[in-house]
CSV table of C-alpha atoms in Angstrom, one decimal:
chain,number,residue,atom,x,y,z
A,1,UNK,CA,0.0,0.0,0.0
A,2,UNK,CA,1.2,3.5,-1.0
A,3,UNK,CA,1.7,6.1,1.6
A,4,UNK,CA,-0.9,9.1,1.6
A,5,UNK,CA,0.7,11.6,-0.7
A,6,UNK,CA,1.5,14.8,1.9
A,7,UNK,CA,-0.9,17.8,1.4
A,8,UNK,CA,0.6,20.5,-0.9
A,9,UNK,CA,1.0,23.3,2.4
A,10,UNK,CA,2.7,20.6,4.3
A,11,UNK,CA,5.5,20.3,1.8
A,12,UNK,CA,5.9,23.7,1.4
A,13,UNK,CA,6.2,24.1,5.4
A,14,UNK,CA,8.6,21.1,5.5
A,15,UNK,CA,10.8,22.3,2.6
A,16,UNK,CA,11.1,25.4,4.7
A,17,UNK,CA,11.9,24.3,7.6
A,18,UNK,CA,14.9,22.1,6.6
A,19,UNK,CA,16.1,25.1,4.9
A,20,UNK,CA,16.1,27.8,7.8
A,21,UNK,CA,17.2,24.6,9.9
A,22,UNK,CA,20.6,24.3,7.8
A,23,UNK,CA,21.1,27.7,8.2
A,24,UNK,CA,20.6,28.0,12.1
A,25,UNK,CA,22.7,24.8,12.8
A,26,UNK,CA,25.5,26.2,10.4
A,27,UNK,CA,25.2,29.9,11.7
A,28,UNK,CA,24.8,28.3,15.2
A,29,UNK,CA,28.6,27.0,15.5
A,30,UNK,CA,30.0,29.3,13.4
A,31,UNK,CA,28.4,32.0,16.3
A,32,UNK,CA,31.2,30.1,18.7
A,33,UNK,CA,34.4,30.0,16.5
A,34,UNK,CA,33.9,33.9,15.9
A,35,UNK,CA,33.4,34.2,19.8
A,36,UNK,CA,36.7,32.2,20.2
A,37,UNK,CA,38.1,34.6,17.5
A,38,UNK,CA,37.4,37.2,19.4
A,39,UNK,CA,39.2,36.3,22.5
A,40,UNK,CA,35.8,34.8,24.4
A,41,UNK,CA,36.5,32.1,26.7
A,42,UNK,CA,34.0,29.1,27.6
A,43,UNK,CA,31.4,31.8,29.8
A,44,UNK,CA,31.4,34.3,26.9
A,45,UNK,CA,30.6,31.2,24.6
A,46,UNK,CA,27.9,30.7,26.7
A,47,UNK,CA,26.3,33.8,27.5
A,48,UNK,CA,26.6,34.5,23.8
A,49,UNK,CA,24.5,31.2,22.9
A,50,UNK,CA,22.0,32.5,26.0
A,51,UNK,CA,21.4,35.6,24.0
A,52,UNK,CA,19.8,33.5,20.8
A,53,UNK,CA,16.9,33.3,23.3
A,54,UNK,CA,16.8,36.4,25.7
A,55,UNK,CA,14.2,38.3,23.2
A,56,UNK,CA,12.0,35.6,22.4
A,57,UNK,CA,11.1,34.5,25.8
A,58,UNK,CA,8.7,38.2,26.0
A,59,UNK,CA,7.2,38.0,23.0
A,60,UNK,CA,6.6,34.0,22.3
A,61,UNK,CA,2.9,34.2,24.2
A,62,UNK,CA,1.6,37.6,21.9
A,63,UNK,CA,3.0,35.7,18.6
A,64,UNK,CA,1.2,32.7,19.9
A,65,UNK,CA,-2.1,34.8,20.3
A,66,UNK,CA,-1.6,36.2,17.2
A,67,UNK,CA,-1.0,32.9,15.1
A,68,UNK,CA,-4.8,31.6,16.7
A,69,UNK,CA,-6.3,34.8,16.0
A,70,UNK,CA,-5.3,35.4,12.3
A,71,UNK,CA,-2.8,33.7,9.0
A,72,UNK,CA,0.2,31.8,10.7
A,73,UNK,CA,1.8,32.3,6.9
A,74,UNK,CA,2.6,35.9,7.7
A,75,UNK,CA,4.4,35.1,10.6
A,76,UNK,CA,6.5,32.3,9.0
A,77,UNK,CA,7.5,34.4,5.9
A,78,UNK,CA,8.3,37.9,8.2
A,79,UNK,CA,10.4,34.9,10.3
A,80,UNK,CA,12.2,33.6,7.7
A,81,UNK,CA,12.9,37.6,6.7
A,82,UNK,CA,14.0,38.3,10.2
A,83,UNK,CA,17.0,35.0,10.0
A,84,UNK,CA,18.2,35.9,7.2
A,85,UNK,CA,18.9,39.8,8.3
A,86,UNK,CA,20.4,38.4,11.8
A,87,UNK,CA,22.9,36.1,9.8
A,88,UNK,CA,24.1,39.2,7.7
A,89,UNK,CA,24.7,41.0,11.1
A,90,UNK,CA,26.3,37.7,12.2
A,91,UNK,CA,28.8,38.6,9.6
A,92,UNK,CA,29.5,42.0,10.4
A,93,UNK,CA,29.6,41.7,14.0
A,94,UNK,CA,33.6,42.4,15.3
A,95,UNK,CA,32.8,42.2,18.9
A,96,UNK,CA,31.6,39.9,21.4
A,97,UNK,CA,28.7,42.2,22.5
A,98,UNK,CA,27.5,43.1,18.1
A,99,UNK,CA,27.5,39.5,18.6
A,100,UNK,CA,25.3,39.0,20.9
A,101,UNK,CA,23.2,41.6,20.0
A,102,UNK,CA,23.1,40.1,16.3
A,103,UNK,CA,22.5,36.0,18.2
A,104,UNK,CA,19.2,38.0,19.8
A,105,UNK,CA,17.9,38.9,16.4
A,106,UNK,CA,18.3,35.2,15.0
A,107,UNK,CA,16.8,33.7,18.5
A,108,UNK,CA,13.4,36.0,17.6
A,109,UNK,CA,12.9,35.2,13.9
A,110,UNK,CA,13.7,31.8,14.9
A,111,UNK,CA,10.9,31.8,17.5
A,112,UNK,CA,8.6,33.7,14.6
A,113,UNK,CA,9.3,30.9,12.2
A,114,UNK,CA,9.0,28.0,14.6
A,115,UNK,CA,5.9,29.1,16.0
A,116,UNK,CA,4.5,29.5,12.7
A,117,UNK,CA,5.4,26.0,11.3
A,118,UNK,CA,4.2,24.6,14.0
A,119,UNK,CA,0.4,26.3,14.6
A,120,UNK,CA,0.4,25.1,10.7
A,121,UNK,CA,0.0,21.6,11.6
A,122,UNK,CA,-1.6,22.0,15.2
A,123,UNK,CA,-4.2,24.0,13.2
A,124,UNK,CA,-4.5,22.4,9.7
A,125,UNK,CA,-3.6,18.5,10.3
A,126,UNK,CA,-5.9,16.2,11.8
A,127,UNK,CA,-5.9,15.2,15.5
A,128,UNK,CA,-4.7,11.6,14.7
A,129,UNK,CA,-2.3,12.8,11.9
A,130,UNK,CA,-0.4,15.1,14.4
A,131,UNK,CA,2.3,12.5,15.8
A,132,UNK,CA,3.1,11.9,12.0
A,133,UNK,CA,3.1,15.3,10.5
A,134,UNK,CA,4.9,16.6,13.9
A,135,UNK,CA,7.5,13.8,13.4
A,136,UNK,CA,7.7,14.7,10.1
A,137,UNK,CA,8.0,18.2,10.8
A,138,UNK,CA,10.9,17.8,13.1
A,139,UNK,CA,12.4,15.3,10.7
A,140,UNK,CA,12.7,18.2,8.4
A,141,UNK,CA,14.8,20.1,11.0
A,142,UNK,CA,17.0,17.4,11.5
A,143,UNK,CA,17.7,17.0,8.2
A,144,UNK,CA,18.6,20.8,7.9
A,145,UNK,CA,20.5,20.3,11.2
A,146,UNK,CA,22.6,17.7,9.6
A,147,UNK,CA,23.4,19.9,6.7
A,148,UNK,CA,24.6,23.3,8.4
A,149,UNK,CA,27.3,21.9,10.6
A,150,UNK,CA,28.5,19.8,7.7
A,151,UNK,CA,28.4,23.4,5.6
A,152,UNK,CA,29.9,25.0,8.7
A,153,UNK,CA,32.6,22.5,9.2
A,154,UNK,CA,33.3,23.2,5.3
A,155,UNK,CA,33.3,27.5,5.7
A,156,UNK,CA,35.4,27.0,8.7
A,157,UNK,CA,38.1,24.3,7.3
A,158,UNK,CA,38.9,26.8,4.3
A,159,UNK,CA,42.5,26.5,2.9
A,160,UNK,CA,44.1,30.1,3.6
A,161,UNK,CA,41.2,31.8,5.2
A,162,UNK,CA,42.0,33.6,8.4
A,163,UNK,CA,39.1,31.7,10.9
A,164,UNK,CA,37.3,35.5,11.1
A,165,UNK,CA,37.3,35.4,7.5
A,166,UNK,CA,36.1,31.7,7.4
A,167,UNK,CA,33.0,32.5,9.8
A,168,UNK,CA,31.7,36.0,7.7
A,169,UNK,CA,31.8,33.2,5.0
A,170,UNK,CA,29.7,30.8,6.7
A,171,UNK,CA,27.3,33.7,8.1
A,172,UNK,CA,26.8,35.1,4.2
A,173,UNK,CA,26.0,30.8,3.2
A,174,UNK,CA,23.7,31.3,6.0
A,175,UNK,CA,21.7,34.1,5.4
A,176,UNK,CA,21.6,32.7,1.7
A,177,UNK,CA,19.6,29.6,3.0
A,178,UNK,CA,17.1,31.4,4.9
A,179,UNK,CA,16.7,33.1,1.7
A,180,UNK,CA,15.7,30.3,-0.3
A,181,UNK,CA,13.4,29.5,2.3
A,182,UNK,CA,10.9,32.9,1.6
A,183,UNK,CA,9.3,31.7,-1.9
A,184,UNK,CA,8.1,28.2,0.5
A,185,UNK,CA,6.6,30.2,2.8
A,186,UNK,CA,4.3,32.3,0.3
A,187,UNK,CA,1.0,31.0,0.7
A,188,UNK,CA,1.2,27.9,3.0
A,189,UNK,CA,-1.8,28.8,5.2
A,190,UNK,CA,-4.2,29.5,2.2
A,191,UNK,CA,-3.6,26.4,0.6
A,192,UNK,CA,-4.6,25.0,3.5
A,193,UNK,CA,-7.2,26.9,3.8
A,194,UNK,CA,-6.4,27.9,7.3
A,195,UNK,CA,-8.4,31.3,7.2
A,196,UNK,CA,-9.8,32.9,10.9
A,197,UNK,CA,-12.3,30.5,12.0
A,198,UNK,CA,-15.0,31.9,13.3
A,199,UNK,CA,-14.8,29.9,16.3
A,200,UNK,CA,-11.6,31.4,17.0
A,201,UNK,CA,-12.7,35.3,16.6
A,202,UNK,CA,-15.1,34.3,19.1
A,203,UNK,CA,-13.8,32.3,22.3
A,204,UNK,CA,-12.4,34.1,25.1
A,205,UNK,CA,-9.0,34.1,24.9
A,206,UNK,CA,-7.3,31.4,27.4
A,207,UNK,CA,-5.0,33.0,29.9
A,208,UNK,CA,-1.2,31.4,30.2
A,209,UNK,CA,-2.2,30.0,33.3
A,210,UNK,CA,-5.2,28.1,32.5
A,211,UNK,CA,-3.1,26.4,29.9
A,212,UNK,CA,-0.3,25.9,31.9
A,213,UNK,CA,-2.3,24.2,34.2
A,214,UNK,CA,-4.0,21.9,31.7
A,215,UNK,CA,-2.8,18.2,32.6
A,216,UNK,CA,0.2,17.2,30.8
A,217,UNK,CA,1.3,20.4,29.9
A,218,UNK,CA,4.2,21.3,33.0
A,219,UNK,CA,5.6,18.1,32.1
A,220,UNK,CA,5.4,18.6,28.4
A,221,UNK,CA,7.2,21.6,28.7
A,222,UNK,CA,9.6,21.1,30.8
A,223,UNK,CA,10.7,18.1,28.5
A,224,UNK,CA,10.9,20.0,25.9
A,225,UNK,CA,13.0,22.5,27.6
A,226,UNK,CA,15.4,20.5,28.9
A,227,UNK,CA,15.4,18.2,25.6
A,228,UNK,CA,16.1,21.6,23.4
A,229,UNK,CA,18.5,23.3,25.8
A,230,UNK,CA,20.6,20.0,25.3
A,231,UNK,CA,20.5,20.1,21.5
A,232,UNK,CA,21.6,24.0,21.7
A,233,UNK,CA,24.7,23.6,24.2
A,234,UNK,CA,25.6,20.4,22.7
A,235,UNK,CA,25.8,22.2,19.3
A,236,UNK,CA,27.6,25.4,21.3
A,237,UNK,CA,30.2,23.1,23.4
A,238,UNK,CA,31.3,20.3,21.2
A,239,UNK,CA,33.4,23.3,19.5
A,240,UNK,CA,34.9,24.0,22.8
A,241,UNK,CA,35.2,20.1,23.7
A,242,UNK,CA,36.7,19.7,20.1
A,243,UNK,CA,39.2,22.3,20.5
A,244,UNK,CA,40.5,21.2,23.5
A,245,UNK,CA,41.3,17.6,22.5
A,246,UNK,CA,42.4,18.8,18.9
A,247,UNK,CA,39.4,17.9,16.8
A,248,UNK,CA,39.4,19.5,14.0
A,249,UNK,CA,36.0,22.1,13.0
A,250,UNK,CA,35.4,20.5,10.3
A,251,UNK,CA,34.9,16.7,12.3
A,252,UNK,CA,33.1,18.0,15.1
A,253,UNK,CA,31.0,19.5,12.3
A,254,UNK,CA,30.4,16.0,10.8
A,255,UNK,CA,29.9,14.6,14.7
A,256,UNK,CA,27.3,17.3,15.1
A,257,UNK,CA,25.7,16.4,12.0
A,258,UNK,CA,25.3,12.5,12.7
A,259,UNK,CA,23.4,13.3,15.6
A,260,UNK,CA,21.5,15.2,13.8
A,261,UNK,CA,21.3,11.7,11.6
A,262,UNK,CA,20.3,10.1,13.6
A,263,UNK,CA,17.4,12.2,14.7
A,264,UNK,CA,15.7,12.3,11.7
A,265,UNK,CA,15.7,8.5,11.7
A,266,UNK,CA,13.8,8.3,15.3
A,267,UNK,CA,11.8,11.1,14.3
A,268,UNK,CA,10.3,9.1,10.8
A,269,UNK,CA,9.6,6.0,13.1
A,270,UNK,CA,7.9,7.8,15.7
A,271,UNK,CA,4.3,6.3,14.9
A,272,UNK,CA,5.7,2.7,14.8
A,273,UNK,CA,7.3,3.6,18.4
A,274,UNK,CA,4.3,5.5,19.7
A,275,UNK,CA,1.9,2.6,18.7
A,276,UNK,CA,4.2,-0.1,20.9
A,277,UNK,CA,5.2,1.9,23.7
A,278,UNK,CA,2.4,4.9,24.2
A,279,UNK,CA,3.6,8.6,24.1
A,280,UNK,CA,4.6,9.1,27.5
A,281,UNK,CA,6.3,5.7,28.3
A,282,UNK,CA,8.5,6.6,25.0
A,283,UNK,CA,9.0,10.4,25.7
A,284,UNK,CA,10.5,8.9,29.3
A,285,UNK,CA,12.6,6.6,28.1
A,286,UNK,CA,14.5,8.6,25.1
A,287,UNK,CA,15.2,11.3,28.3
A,288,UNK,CA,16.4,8.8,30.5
A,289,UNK,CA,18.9,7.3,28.3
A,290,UNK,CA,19.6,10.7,26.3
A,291,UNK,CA,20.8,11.3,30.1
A,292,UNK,CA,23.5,9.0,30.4
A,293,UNK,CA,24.5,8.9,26.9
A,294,UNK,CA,25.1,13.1,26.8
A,295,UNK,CA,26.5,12.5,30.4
A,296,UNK,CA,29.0,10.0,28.8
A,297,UNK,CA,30.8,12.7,26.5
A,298,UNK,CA,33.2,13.8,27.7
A,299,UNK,CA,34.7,10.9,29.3
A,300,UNK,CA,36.5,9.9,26.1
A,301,UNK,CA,38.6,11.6,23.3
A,302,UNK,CA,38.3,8.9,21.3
A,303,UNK,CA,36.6,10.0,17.8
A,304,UNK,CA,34.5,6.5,17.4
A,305,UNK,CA,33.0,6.3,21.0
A,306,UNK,CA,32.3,10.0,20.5
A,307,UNK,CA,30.5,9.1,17.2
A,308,UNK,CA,28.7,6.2,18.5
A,309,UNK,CA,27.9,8.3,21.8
A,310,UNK,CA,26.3,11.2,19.2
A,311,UNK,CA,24.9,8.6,17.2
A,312,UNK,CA,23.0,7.2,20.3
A,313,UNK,CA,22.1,10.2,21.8
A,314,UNK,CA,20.7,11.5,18.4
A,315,UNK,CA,18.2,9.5,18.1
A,316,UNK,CA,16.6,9.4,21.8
A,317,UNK,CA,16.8,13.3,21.6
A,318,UNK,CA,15.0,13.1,18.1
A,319,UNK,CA,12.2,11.5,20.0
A,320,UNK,CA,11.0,14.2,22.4
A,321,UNK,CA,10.1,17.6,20.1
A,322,UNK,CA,7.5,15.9,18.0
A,323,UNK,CA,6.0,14.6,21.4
A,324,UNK,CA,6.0,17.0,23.6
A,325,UNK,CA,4.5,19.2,20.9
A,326,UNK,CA,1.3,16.7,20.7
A,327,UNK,CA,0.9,16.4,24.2
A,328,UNK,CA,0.8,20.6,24.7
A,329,UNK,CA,-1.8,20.6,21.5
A,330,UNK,CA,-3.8,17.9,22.8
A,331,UNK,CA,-4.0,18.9,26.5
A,332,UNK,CA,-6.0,22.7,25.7
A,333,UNK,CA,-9.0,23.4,23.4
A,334,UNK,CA,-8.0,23.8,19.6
A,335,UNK,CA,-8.7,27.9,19.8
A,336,UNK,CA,-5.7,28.2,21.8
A,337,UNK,CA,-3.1,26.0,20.4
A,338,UNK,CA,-1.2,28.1,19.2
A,339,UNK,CA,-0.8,30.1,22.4
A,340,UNK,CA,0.1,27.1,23.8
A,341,UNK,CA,2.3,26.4,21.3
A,342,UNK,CA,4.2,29.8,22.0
A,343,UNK,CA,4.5,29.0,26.0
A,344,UNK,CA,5.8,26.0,25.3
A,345,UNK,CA,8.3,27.6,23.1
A,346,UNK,CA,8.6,29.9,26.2
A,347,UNK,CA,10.0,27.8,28.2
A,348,UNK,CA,12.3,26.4,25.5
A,349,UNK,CA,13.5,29.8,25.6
A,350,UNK,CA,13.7,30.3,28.8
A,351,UNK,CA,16.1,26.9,28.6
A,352,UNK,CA,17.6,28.4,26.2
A,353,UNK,CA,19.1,31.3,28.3
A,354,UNK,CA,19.3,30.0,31.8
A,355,UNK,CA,21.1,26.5,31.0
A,356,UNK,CA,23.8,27.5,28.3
A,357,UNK,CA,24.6,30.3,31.0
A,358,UNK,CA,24.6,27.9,33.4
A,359,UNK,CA,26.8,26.1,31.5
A,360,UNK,CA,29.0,28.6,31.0
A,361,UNK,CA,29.1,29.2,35.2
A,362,UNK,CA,29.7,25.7,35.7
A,363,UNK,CA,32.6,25.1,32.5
A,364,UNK,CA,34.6,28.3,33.6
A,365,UNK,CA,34.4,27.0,37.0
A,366,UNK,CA,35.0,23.3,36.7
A,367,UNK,CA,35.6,22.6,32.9
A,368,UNK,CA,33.9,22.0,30.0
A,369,UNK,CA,33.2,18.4,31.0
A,370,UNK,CA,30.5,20.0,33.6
A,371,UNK,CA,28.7,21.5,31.2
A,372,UNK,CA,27.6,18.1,29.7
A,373,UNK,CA,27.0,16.7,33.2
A,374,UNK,CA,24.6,19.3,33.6
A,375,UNK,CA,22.6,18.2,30.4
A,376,UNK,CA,22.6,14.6,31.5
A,377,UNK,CA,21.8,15.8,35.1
A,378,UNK,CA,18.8,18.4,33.8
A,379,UNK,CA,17.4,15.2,31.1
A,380,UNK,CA,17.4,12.7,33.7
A,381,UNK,CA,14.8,15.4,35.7
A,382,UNK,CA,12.7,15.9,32.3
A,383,UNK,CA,12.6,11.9,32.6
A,384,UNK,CA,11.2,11.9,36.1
A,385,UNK,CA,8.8,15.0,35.1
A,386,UNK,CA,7.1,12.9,32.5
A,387,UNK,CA,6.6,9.8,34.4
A,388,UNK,CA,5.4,11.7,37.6
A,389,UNK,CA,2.8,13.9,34.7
């Protein structure tokens, strides 16, 4: 039997979002060689990576609000817009606090884009085709999150090229891909036919904490949080890592990028593992041993235990996005999923901020091997969390 051909508005949406993908996860690593160009040590690296998501965390909620009320394909295409501006300022940036300021602008249309994407299938796909098309979804991010450290590792390994040089040059490839990513955009919520229900111009608006309190929501976010804030310092301190044991940029790009594999593999078989295990039992498990595995890092220099670690840790990471993002839209009433949506993405943010900074604290104190202790230490809670819902 033939799989059911995807609807035209969910192609569009994933073509995007592999795109912008590939150039966050390229522009993402890039952002801490030009740090380390710049003189930072392991805390600057840190609070630089922090400031991707400083912005975000106020306005998620109003962008969430918005995306119920009207077209989610305004905010997707004004996203994409936004990424590709911050990876130009990404280039120009020639000190530690321009970048930072410039890592703030990519954190918000980031957050515009995501949000977006994502009230596009919470509003448009069917209740039982939202573990598949969110898999999918966050498939498609993989997949662009296995490309940009690959084209990262490539802009930074350039014969002759000065490493400043080598990162304007991976910021311009950058911006580039977001780009190519506006013409997708155009459109995606009309062919869907996601108008302004009228449901939705007339239900009272939900307030945060009513949807916070909805069952299954605290746990689904704070899985999330702690699932993304691993992804982001992982991607932020294998550099470091790398440079201390004399990796070169361009393998830790390709380690970064078979976790990133390996993702996308988990995340295509999610509705085979959902149907054996049940949601939560799964989401529980892949933190649990996402734990250990991220804890295991840096216990070894060797470069295949290091792959196979990544490799293992890639795919139970893959697993929790796609299901903590159907838990949150299945726990409130469909008006308000995308403003639950954006809190959830709130407290990604706010993951985003206070763990690589606490990463930082904890590296330039104790070493970078902290840092991934932390994760495994912050997953293992996210594992508890779930179970405990």
């Amino acid at each position: 039997m033939r799989a059911p051909r995807l609807p035209a508005w969910l192609a569009r949406v994933l073509a995007g979002v592999v795109l912008t993908q590939a150039a966050l996860y390229l522009a993402r690593p890039v952002t801490s060689y030009r740090a380390l160009a710049l003189g930072a040590d392991a805390r600057a690296v840190g609070l630089i990576t922090a400031a991707f998501a400083l912005v975000p965390l106020v306005v998620a909620v109003p962008l969430g609000r918005a995306a119920d009320r009207w077209r989610p394909g305004y905010l997707l295409t004004g996203g994409i817009a936004l990424g590709a501006a911050a990876c130009v300022l990404l280039g120009l940036a020639g000190t530690l606090a321009g970048l930072a300021l410039a890592s703030a602008v990519l954190g918000l249309g980031h957050l515009a884009l995501t949000l977006a994407g994502q009230s596009l299938i919470a509003r448009q796909s069917a209740d039982a085709r939202h573990d598949r098309d969110f898999g999918l979804y966050a498939a498609a991010a993989s997949s662009g999150q296995l490309l940009g450290p690959a084209l990262a590792g490539t802009a930074l390994g350039s014969a002759g090229r000065p490493l400043e040089d080598a990162t304007t040059l991976g910021f311009l490839v950058a911006a580039g891909l977001m780009a190519l990513a506006v013409p997708a955009s155009l459109g995606t919520d009309r062919l869907g036919g996601a108008g302004r229900p009228r449901d939705r111009a007339a239900a009272r608006p939900l307030r945060a904490g009513e949807l916070i309190g909805s069952r299954g929501v605290p746990a689904g976010m704070f899985a999330s949080l702690a699932i993304l804030a691993t992804v982001d310092v992982l991607t932020a301190y294998l550099p470091v890592l790398g440079t201390q044991r004399g990796i070169p940029p361009a393998v830790v790009g390709a380690l970064l990028s078979l976790r990133a594999a390996t993702s996308i593999l988990s995340r295509v078989l999610i509705p085979w593992m959902v149907g054996r295990l049940g949601r939560v039992r799964l989401l529980a498990a892949s933190a649990a041993g996402s734990a250990l595995l991220t804890a295991a890092l840096p216990l070894s220099g060797d470069l295949a235990v290091l792959g196979a670690l990544l490799a293992a840790a890639g795919f139970l990471l893959g697993i929790g996005q796609p299901l903590t993002m159907s838990m949150v839209v299945h726990a409130v009433p469909q008006a308000a999923r995308g403003t639950a949506l954006a809190i959830r993405l709130t407290g990604n943010r706010f993951g985003q901020v206070a763990t690589p900074a606490a990463a930082g604290l904890v590296a330039g104190a104790a070493g970078v091997s902290a840092a991934f202790w932390l994760l495994g230490g912050l997953l293992g809670l996210a594992a508890v969390a779930v179970v405990r819902r």
